[in-house]
């Protein structure tokens, strides 16, 4: 690992963000606004994003899909209601503020909210390096103390470079989860790739789709395909008896409040588990009631007309998918009778959710200096900083992957603004006057990102 030298000293970043989805975008805005405040010591930051441009679940930006969270829980409002980065300021700049008010809805179209995120990302573009594939985070040591990290990355051309930082904020996002034994292919999709892949069916006449899953994405995909391909049969496969409605009632929604994070963090392991169980129906494997009713109306209408294209195979599970001759044979097993049905389909769509991306492979030897609980999960302090050995002075923060410590909202938009403020406050609160750290040997490219 690199040893610090006193010669060639230059400043390093206060923080480097790995990933640039909504969470680190909110953090970048918090940095931007703090640096614009008179009297505040500037925070130096850069965010490294693998994609060539900002993008968030582009494959599920279905035209009529709406957000499941209020527009007031945008990137900034819960932290700073007067921010020019708010969704209301976005609407005003786009000339739609009055129209949105007249719409009388708290929940904007998902495609509109994505446009808001892009609009905000452009305004902090100077803090972001797109096309940056981070490959490792390595410790920088002086006198046996880790005082900084070298974040190694490759640019869009594959050329390697390194930036040095006192803190790294990992926002690696989520990875699509597929059923056991199932692999994505031209005929087997994860729901996140719906719109990306569906255009490849142009000019064809699909006869059957199979959609696996019981949550919001599964219901949206089912409704979309049923409408988009009016001659195709759409089979929804769900382990439940039917789609379950999301609990978005006012009292239940308090589980997403900022104060609820404190309650959860301080609770015993038993109470944490209880709270997750009680309130899982606010977020997991649940569907908006309006969409459930829409799908039911379609099923009933087709029964009346005697031509059923929308079929729901409930209390069932996917057991196999085999591609042959440009089609996919989908085996579905009834959990009630054990009977198996093979559906000959054009496409199988797995709306089977996501799993948190594991950030620890990036940390290499640093992972061994992090603390873990009895279940092998990172011990994360209230400020979202991973607890490490005492000799590690530089910070590692997590945006996401902290549900076990911070509760159900740890990776959701509801607390994005507050969570980013708490991370930035922690980073700034730990700063102290110290000799500047040395530049990287060789090209000194770290300083070129200042």
Coordinates of C-alpha atoms in Angstrom, one line a residue:
X1 CA 0.0 0.0 0.0
X2 CA 1.2 3.6 -0.7
X3 CA 3.2 5.3 2.1
X4 CA 2.8 9.0 2.4
X5 CA 5.8 11.3 1.9
X6 CA 6.1 14.9 2.9
X7 CA 7.5 16.1 -0.4
X8 CA 5.3 17.2 -3.3
X9 CA 2.4 17.8 -0.9
X10 CA -1.0 18.8 -2.5
X11 CA -4.5 18.8 -1.2
X12 CA -6.7 15.7 -1.8
X13 CA -10.5 15.4 -2.1
X14 CA -12.6 15.5 1.0
X15 CA -14.8 12.9 -0.5
X16 CA -15.1 10.7 -3.6
X17 CA -18.4 9.2 -4.4
X18 CA -18.6 5.9 -6.2
X19 CA -21.7 5.7 -8.3
X20 CA -24.0 8.6 -9.2
X21 CA -27.6 7.6 -8.8
X22 CA -30.2 9.7 -6.9
X23 CA -28.4 9.2 -3.6
X24 CA -25.0 10.5 -4.6
X25 CA -26.7 13.1 -6.8
X26 CA -28.4 14.4 -3.6
X27 CA -25.0 14.4 -1.9
X28 CA -23.4 16.3 -4.8
X29 CA -26.1 19.0 -4.5
X30 CA -25.6 19.2 -0.8
X31 CA -21.8 19.8 -1.4
X32 CA -22.6 22.4 -4.1
X33 CA -25.0 24.3 -1.9
X34 CA -22.6 24.2 1.1
X35 CA -19.8 25.5 -1.0
X36 CA -22.0 28.4 -2.1
X37 CA -22.6 29.4 1.5
X38 CA -20.5 32.4 2.6
X39 CA -18.1 31.5 5.4
X40 CA -18.1 27.8 4.8
X41 CA -14.8 26.0 4.2
X42 CA -15.2 24.5 0.7
X43 CA -15.6 20.8 0.4
X44 CA -13.7 19.2 -2.4
X45 CA -15.5 16.3 -4.0
X46 CA -15.8 14.3 -7.2
X47 CA -18.2 11.5 -8.2
X48 CA -17.3 8.6 -10.4
X49 CA -20.1 7.0 -12.5
X50 CA -19.8 4.1 -14.8
X51 CA -22.5 5.2 -17.2
X52 CA -21.8 7.6 -20.0
X53 CA -24.6 9.9 -18.7
X54 CA -27.0 10.1 -15.8
X55 CA -29.7 7.4 -15.9
X56 CA -32.0 5.8 -13.3
X57 CA -34.1 2.7 -14.1
X58 CA -34.4 3.8 -17.7
X59 CA -35.8 0.4 -18.7
X60 CA -38.9 1.0 -16.6
X61 CA -39.8 4.5 -17.6
X62 CA -43.3 3.4 -18.8
X63 CA -45.2 6.4 -20.0
X64 CA -48.1 6.2 -17.6
X65 CA -46.2 4.9 -14.6
X66 CA -46.2 7.2 -11.6
X67 CA -43.8 7.6 -8.6
X68 CA -44.7 5.8 -5.4
X69 CA -43.3 8.7 -3.3
X70 CA -44.4 12.3 -2.9
X71 CA -42.7 14.9 -5.1
X72 CA -41.8 16.7 -1.8
X73 CA -39.4 13.9 -1.0
X74 CA -37.2 15.0 -3.9
X75 CA -33.4 15.5 -3.8
X76 CA -33.4 18.5 -1.4
X77 CA -36.8 19.7 0.0
X78 CA -36.6 17.7 3.2
X79 CA -33.2 19.2 3.9
X80 CA -33.6 22.6 2.4
X81 CA -37.1 23.7 1.4
X82 CA -35.7 26.9 -0.2
X83 CA -33.3 25.0 -2.5
X84 CA -33.3 25.9 -6.2
X85 CA -32.8 22.2 -6.9
X86 CA -36.3 21.2 -5.7
X87 CA -38.9 19.5 -7.9
X88 CA -41.1 22.6 -7.7
X89 CA -38.2 24.8 -9.1
X90 CA -37.8 22.2 -11.9
X91 CA -41.5 22.5 -12.7
X92 CA -41.2 26.3 -12.7
X93 CA -38.3 26.2 -15.1
X94 CA -40.0 23.7 -17.4
X95 CA -43.2 25.9 -17.4
X96 CA -45.4 23.2 -15.9
X97 CA -45.8 24.4 -12.3
X98 CA -49.4 25.7 -12.6
X99 CA -50.4 22.6 -14.6
X100 CA -48.9 20.3 -12.0
X101 CA -50.8 22.2 -9.2
X102 CA -54.0 21.8 -11.1
X103 CA -53.3 18.1 -11.5
X104 CA -53.9 17.7 -7.7
X105 CA -51.4 14.9 -7.4
X106 CA -48.5 14.3 -5.0
X107 CA -47.1 11.7 -7.4
X108 CA -45.5 12.8 -10.7
X109 CA -45.0 10.5 -13.7
X110 CA -41.9 8.4 -13.3
X111 CA -40.6 9.7 -16.7
X112 CA -41.1 13.2 -15.4
X113 CA -39.2 12.6 -12.2
X114 CA -36.4 11.1 -14.2
X115 CA -36.3 14.3 -16.2
X116 CA -36.1 16.2 -12.9
X117 CA -33.1 14.1 -11.8
X118 CA -31.3 14.7 -15.2
X119 CA -32.0 18.4 -14.8
X120 CA -30.5 18.4 -11.4
X121 CA -27.5 16.3 -12.5
X122 CA -26.6 18.8 -15.3
X123 CA -26.4 21.6 -12.7
X124 CA -23.7 19.7 -10.7
X125 CA -22.0 18.3 -13.8
X126 CA -18.6 19.8 -12.7
X127 CA -18.5 17.4 -9.8
X128 CA -19.1 14.2 -11.9
X129 CA -16.8 12.1 -14.1
X130 CA -19.0 9.9 -16.3
X131 CA -17.6 6.8 -18.0
X132 CA -15.5 6.1 -14.9
X133 CA -15.4 2.4 -14.0
X134 CA -14.1 2.2 -10.4
X135 CA -11.9 -0.9 -10.0
X136 CA -10.5 -0.6 -6.5
X137 CA -10.2 1.4 -3.3
X138 CA -6.8 1.1 -1.7
X139 CA -5.5 2.4 1.7
X140 CA -2.9 5.1 1.9
X141 CA -0.9 4.7 5.1
X142 CA 1.4 6.9 7.1
X143 CA 2.9 5.8 10.5
X144 CA 0.6 2.7 10.4
X145 CA -2.5 4.8 10.1
X146 CA -4.9 4.8 7.1
X147 CA -5.3 8.5 6.4
X148 CA -6.7 8.4 2.8
X149 CA -7.7 6.2 0.0
X150 CA -6.6 5.8 -3.6
X151 CA -9.7 5.3 -5.7
X152 CA -8.6 3.5 -8.9
X153 CA -10.7 3.8 -12.1
X154 CA -10.7 3.5 -15.8
X155 CA -12.1 6.1 -18.1
X156 CA -14.3 5.4 -21.2
X157 CA -11.3 4.6 -23.3
X158 CA -10.0 2.0 -20.7
X159 CA -7.2 4.3 -19.5
X160 CA -6.5 3.9 -15.8
X161 CA -6.3 6.8 -13.4
X162 CA -6.4 7.3 -9.6
X163 CA -7.9 10.0 -7.3
X164 CA -7.0 10.3 -3.6
X165 CA -9.5 11.1 -0.9
X166 CA -10.0 11.3 2.8
X167 CA -13.5 9.8 2.5
X168 CA -15.2 7.5 0.0
X169 CA -19.0 7.3 -0.3
X170 CA -20.1 4.0 -1.9
X171 CA -23.5 4.2 -3.7
X172 CA -23.2 1.1 -5.8
X173 CA -27.0 0.8 -6.2
X174 CA -28.9 -2.4 -6.8
X175 CA -28.3 -5.4 -9.0
X176 CA -31.2 -7.2 -10.7
X177 CA -32.1 -10.5 -9.0
X178 CA -33.2 -13.5 -11.2
X179 CA -34.8 -16.7 -10.0
X180 CA -32.3 -19.5 -9.2
X181 CA -31.0 -21.2 -12.3
X182 CA -32.3 -18.5 -14.7
X183 CA -30.0 -16.4 -16.7
X184 CA -30.8 -13.3 -18.8
X185 CA -30.8 -13.6 -22.5
X186 CA -32.4 -12.4 -25.7
X187 CA -35.6 -14.1 -24.6
X188 CA -35.3 -14.0 -20.8
X189 CA -35.3 -10.4 -19.4
X190 CA -35.2 -8.8 -16.1
X191 CA -37.9 -6.1 -15.8
X192 CA -35.2 -3.4 -15.5
X193 CA -34.5 -4.0 -19.3
X194 CA -38.1 -3.9 -20.4
X195 CA -38.1 -0.8 -22.6
X196 CA -34.5 -1.4 -23.7
X197 CA -35.4 -4.9 -25.0
X198 CA -39.0 -4.5 -26.1
X199 CA -38.1 -2.4 -29.1
X200 CA -36.2 -5.4 -30.5
X201 CA -39.6 -7.0 -31.0
X202 CA -40.7 -4.4 -33.5
X203 CA -42.0 -6.0 -36.7
X204 CA -42.7 -9.3 -35.0
X205 CA -46.1 -10.6 -33.8
X206 CA -45.5 -12.1 -30.3
X207 CA -48.1 -14.6 -29.2
X208 CA -47.3 -15.0 -25.5
X209 CA -45.4 -13.3 -22.7
X210 CA -44.8 -14.7 -19.2
X211 CA -44.2 -12.3 -16.4
X212 CA -42.9 -13.6 -13.0
X213 CA -43.4 -11.6 -9.9
X214 CA -46.0 -10.1 -7.5
X215 CA -44.7 -6.6 -6.9
X216 CA -45.2 -3.2 -8.5
X217 CA -42.8 -3.8 -11.3
X218 CA -44.4 -7.1 -12.2
X219 CA -47.9 -5.6 -12.3
X220 CA -46.6 -2.6 -14.4
X221 CA -44.9 -5.0 -16.9
X222 CA -48.0 -7.1 -17.2
X223 CA -50.2 -4.1 -17.8
X224 CA -47.7 -2.6 -20.3
X225 CA -47.3 -5.8 -22.4
X226 CA -51.0 -6.5 -22.4
X227 CA -51.7 -3.0 -23.8
X228 CA -48.7 -2.8 -26.1
X229 CA -49.3 -6.2 -27.8
X230 CA -53.1 -6.5 -28.3
X231 CA -52.9 -9.9 -30.0
X232 CA -50.6 -11.5 -27.4
X233 CA -51.4 -13.5 -24.3
X234 CA -49.8 -12.3 -21.1
X235 CA -49.4 -14.8 -18.3
X236 CA -48.6 -13.4 -14.8
X237 CA -47.0 -15.9 -12.5
X238 CA -47.2 -15.0 -8.8
X239 CA -46.7 -17.0 -5.6
X240 CA -49.4 -15.1 -3.8
X241 CA -53.1 -15.6 -4.3
X242 CA -53.3 -12.2 -5.9
X243 CA -51.5 -8.9 -6.0
X244 CA -51.3 -7.3 -2.5
X245 CA -51.9 -3.6 -2.1
X246 CA -49.2 -1.3 -0.8
X247 CA -49.9 0.3 2.6
X248 CA -49.5 4.0 2.0
X249 CA -51.7 5.1 4.8
X250 CA -50.4 8.2 6.8
X251 CA -49.5 6.4 10.0
X252 CA -47.7 3.5 8.2
X253 CA -45.8 6.0 6.1
X254 CA -44.2 7.3 9.3
X255 CA -41.8 4.4 8.9
X256 CA -40.1 6.5 6.2
X257 CA -39.8 9.7 8.4
X258 CA -36.2 10.9 9.2
X259 CA -37.0 10.4 12.9
X260 CA -37.9 6.8 12.3
X261 CA -34.3 6.2 11.3
X262 CA -33.2 7.2 14.8
X263 CA -35.8 4.9 16.4
X264 CA -34.8 2.0 14.2
X265 CA -31.1 2.5 14.7
X266 CA -31.4 2.5 18.5
X267 CA -33.8 -0.4 18.6
X268 CA -32.8 -3.9 19.7
X269 CA -32.3 -6.6 17.0
X270 CA -35.7 -8.1 17.9
X271 CA -37.5 -4.8 17.5
X272 CA -35.7 -4.1 14.2
X273 CA -36.9 -7.5 12.8
X274 CA -40.4 -6.8 14.1
X275 CA -40.6 -3.4 12.4
X276 CA -39.4 -4.8 9.1
X277 CA -42.0 -7.5 9.3
X278 CA -44.8 -5.2 10.2
X279 CA -44.1 -2.6 7.6
X280 CA -42.7 -4.7 4.7
X281 CA -46.1 -4.1 2.9
X282 CA -45.2 -0.4 2.5
X283 CA -42.5 -1.3 0.0
X284 CA -41.9 -5.0 -0.8
X285 CA -43.9 -7.2 -3.2
X286 CA -46.9 -4.8 -3.1
X287 CA -48.8 -2.9 -5.8
X288 CA -50.6 0.4 -6.0
X289 CA -54.3 -0.2 -5.5
X290 CA -55.3 1.6 -8.7
X291 CA -53.1 -0.7 -10.8
X292 CA -54.5 -3.8 -9.1
X293 CA -58.0 -2.6 -9.9
X294 CA -57.0 -1.8 -13.5
X295 CA -55.7 -5.3 -14.0
X296 CA -58.8 -6.9 -12.4
X297 CA -61.1 -4.9 -14.7
X298 CA -59.2 -6.2 -17.7
X299 CA -59.4 -9.8 -16.5
X300 CA -63.1 -9.4 -15.9
X301 CA -63.8 -7.6 -19.2
X302 CA -62.1 -10.4 -21.1
X303 CA -64.2 -13.0 -19.3
X304 CA -67.3 -11.1 -20.3
X305 CA -66.1 -10.9 -23.9
X306 CA -65.1 -14.6 -24.0
X307 CA -61.5 -13.9 -25.1
X308 CA -59.0 -14.1 -22.3
X309 CA -55.6 -12.7 -23.1
X310 CA -54.6 -11.7 -19.5
X311 CA -54.1 -14.8 -17.4
X312 CA -52.9 -14.8 -13.8
X313 CA -51.4 -18.1 -12.5
X314 CA -51.5 -17.5 -8.8
X315 CA -50.0 -19.6 -6.0
X316 CA -47.5 -20.7 -8.6
X317 CA -43.8 -20.5 -9.2
X318 CA -41.3 -20.6 -12.0
X319 CA -39.2 -23.8 -12.0
X320 CA -37.4 -23.8 -15.4
X321 CA -36.9 -21.8 -18.6
X322 CA -35.4 -23.4 -21.6
X323 CA -34.7 -21.6 -24.9
X324 CA -35.3 -23.5 -28.1
X325 CA -35.9 -22.4 -31.7
X326 CA -36.1 -18.7 -30.9
X327 CA -38.7 -19.2 -28.1
X328 CA -38.6 -20.0 -24.4
X329 CA -40.3 -22.9 -22.7
X330 CA -41.4 -21.7 -19.3
X331 CA -42.3 -24.4 -16.7
X332 CA -44.7 -23.2 -14.0
X333 CA -45.6 -25.3 -11.0
X334 CA -48.7 -24.9 -8.9
X335 CA -47.8 -24.7 -5.3
X336 CA -51.3 -26.1 -4.4
X337 CA -51.3 -29.2 -6.5
X338 CA -47.8 -29.7 -7.7
X339 CA -49.0 -29.8 -11.3
X340 CA -46.6 -28.4 -13.9
X341 CA -47.5 -26.4 -17.0
X342 CA -45.1 -25.6 -19.8
X343 CA -45.9 -22.3 -21.5
X344 CA -44.4 -21.8 -24.9
X345 CA -43.5 -18.1 -24.9
X346 CA -41.8 -15.4 -27.0
X347 CA -40.4 -13.8 -23.9
X348 CA -40.1 -14.4 -20.1
X349 CA -39.8 -11.3 -18.0
X350 CA -38.6 -11.7 -14.5
X351 CA -39.8 -8.9 -12.3
X352 CA -38.1 -10.5 -9.3
X353 CA -36.6 -7.5 -7.7
X354 CA -33.1 -6.4 -6.8
X355 CA -30.3 -7.1 -4.4
X356 CA -27.9 -4.5 -3.0
X357 CA -24.7 -4.5 -4.9
X358 CA -21.8 -5.7 -2.7
X359 CA -19.3 -2.8 -2.4
X360 CA -16.7 -4.9 -0.5
X361 CA -14.9 -6.4 -3.4
X362 CA -13.9 -2.9 -4.3
X363 CA -12.3 -2.4 -0.9
X364 CA -9.9 -5.3 -1.2
X365 CA -7.7 -5.5 1.9
X366 CA -9.8 -2.7 3.5
X367 CA -12.7 -5.1 3.8
X368 CA -10.7 -7.0 6.4
X369 CA -10.4 -3.8 8.5
X370 CA -14.2 -3.3 8.6
X371 CA -16.3 -4.5 11.4
X372 CA -19.2 -7.0 10.9
X373 CA -22.1 -8.3 12.9
X374 CA -22.8 -12.0 13.7
X375 CA -24.6 -12.3 10.4
X376 CA -21.6 -11.0 8.4
X377 CA -23.2 -7.6 7.7
X378 CA -21.2 -4.4 8.0
X379 CA -21.5 -2.5 11.3
X380 CA -22.6 1.0 10.2
X381 CA -22.7 3.9 12.6
X382 CA -25.6 6.4 12.6
X383 CA -23.8 8.7 10.2
X384 CA -23.7 5.9 7.6
X385 CA -19.9 5.4 8.2
X386 CA -18.7 1.8 8.3
X387 CA -17.1 1.0 11.7
X388 CA -13.5 0.1 11.1
X389 CA -10.3 -0.7 13.0
X390 CA -9.0 2.2 15.1
X391 CA -6.0 2.7 12.8
X392 CA -8.4 3.5 9.9
X393 CA -8.9 7.3 10.1
X394 CA -10.3 7.8 6.6
X395 CA -14.0 7.3 6.2
X396 CA -16.0 4.7 4.3
X397 CA -19.7 5.7 4.0
X398 CA -22.6 3.7 2.5
X399 CA -25.6 5.0 0.6
X400 CA -27.7 1.9 0.5
X401 CA -27.1 -1.6 2.0
X402 CA -27.9 -0.3 5.5
X403 CA -31.4 -1.6 6.0
X404 CA -30.2 -3.8 8.8
X405 CA -29.0 -0.8 10.7
X406 CA -31.0 2.2 9.5
X407 CA -34.3 0.6 8.5
X408 CA -36.5 0.3 5.5
X409 CA -35.8 3.7 3.9
X410 CA -32.0 3.2 3.8
X411 CA -31.9 2.9 0.0
X412 CA -35.2 4.7 -0.9
X413 CA -35.9 8.2 -2.1
X414 CA -37.8 9.1 1.0
X415 CA -34.8 10.0 3.1
X416 CA -32.3 10.8 0.3
X417 CA -32.0 14.5 1.1
X418 CA -31.6 14.0 4.9
X419 CA -29.3 11.0 4.5
X420 CA -26.9 13.0 2.2
X421 CA -26.9 15.9 4.6
X422 CA -26.0 13.6 7.5
X423 CA -23.1 12.1 5.5
X424 CA -21.8 15.5 4.5
X425 CA -22.1 16.8 8.1
X426 CA -20.1 13.8 9.3
X427 CA -17.4 14.3 6.7
X428 CA -17.1 18.0 7.5
X429 CA -17.2 17.4 11.2
X430 CA -14.2 15.2 11.1
X431 CA -12.1 17.5 9.1
X432 CA -9.2 19.1 11.0
X433 CA -6.1 21.1 10.2
X434 CA -3.3 18.8 9.0
X435 CA -0.5 18.8 6.5
X436 CA -1.6 18.4 2.9
X437 CA -1.3 14.8 1.7
X438 CA 1.2 14.1 -1.2
X439 CA 0.3 13.9 -4.8
X440 CA 0.1 10.6 -6.5
X441 CA 3.5 9.6 -8.0
X442 CA 3.9 9.9 -11.7
X443 CA 1.4 11.9 -13.6
X444 CA -0.2 13.6 -10.6
X445 CA -3.6 13.1 -12.2
X446 CA -5.4 13.3 -8.9
X447 CA -4.8 17.0 -8.8
X448 CA -6.2 17.4 -12.3
X449 CA -9.6 16.6 -11.0
X450 CA -9.7 19.4 -8.4

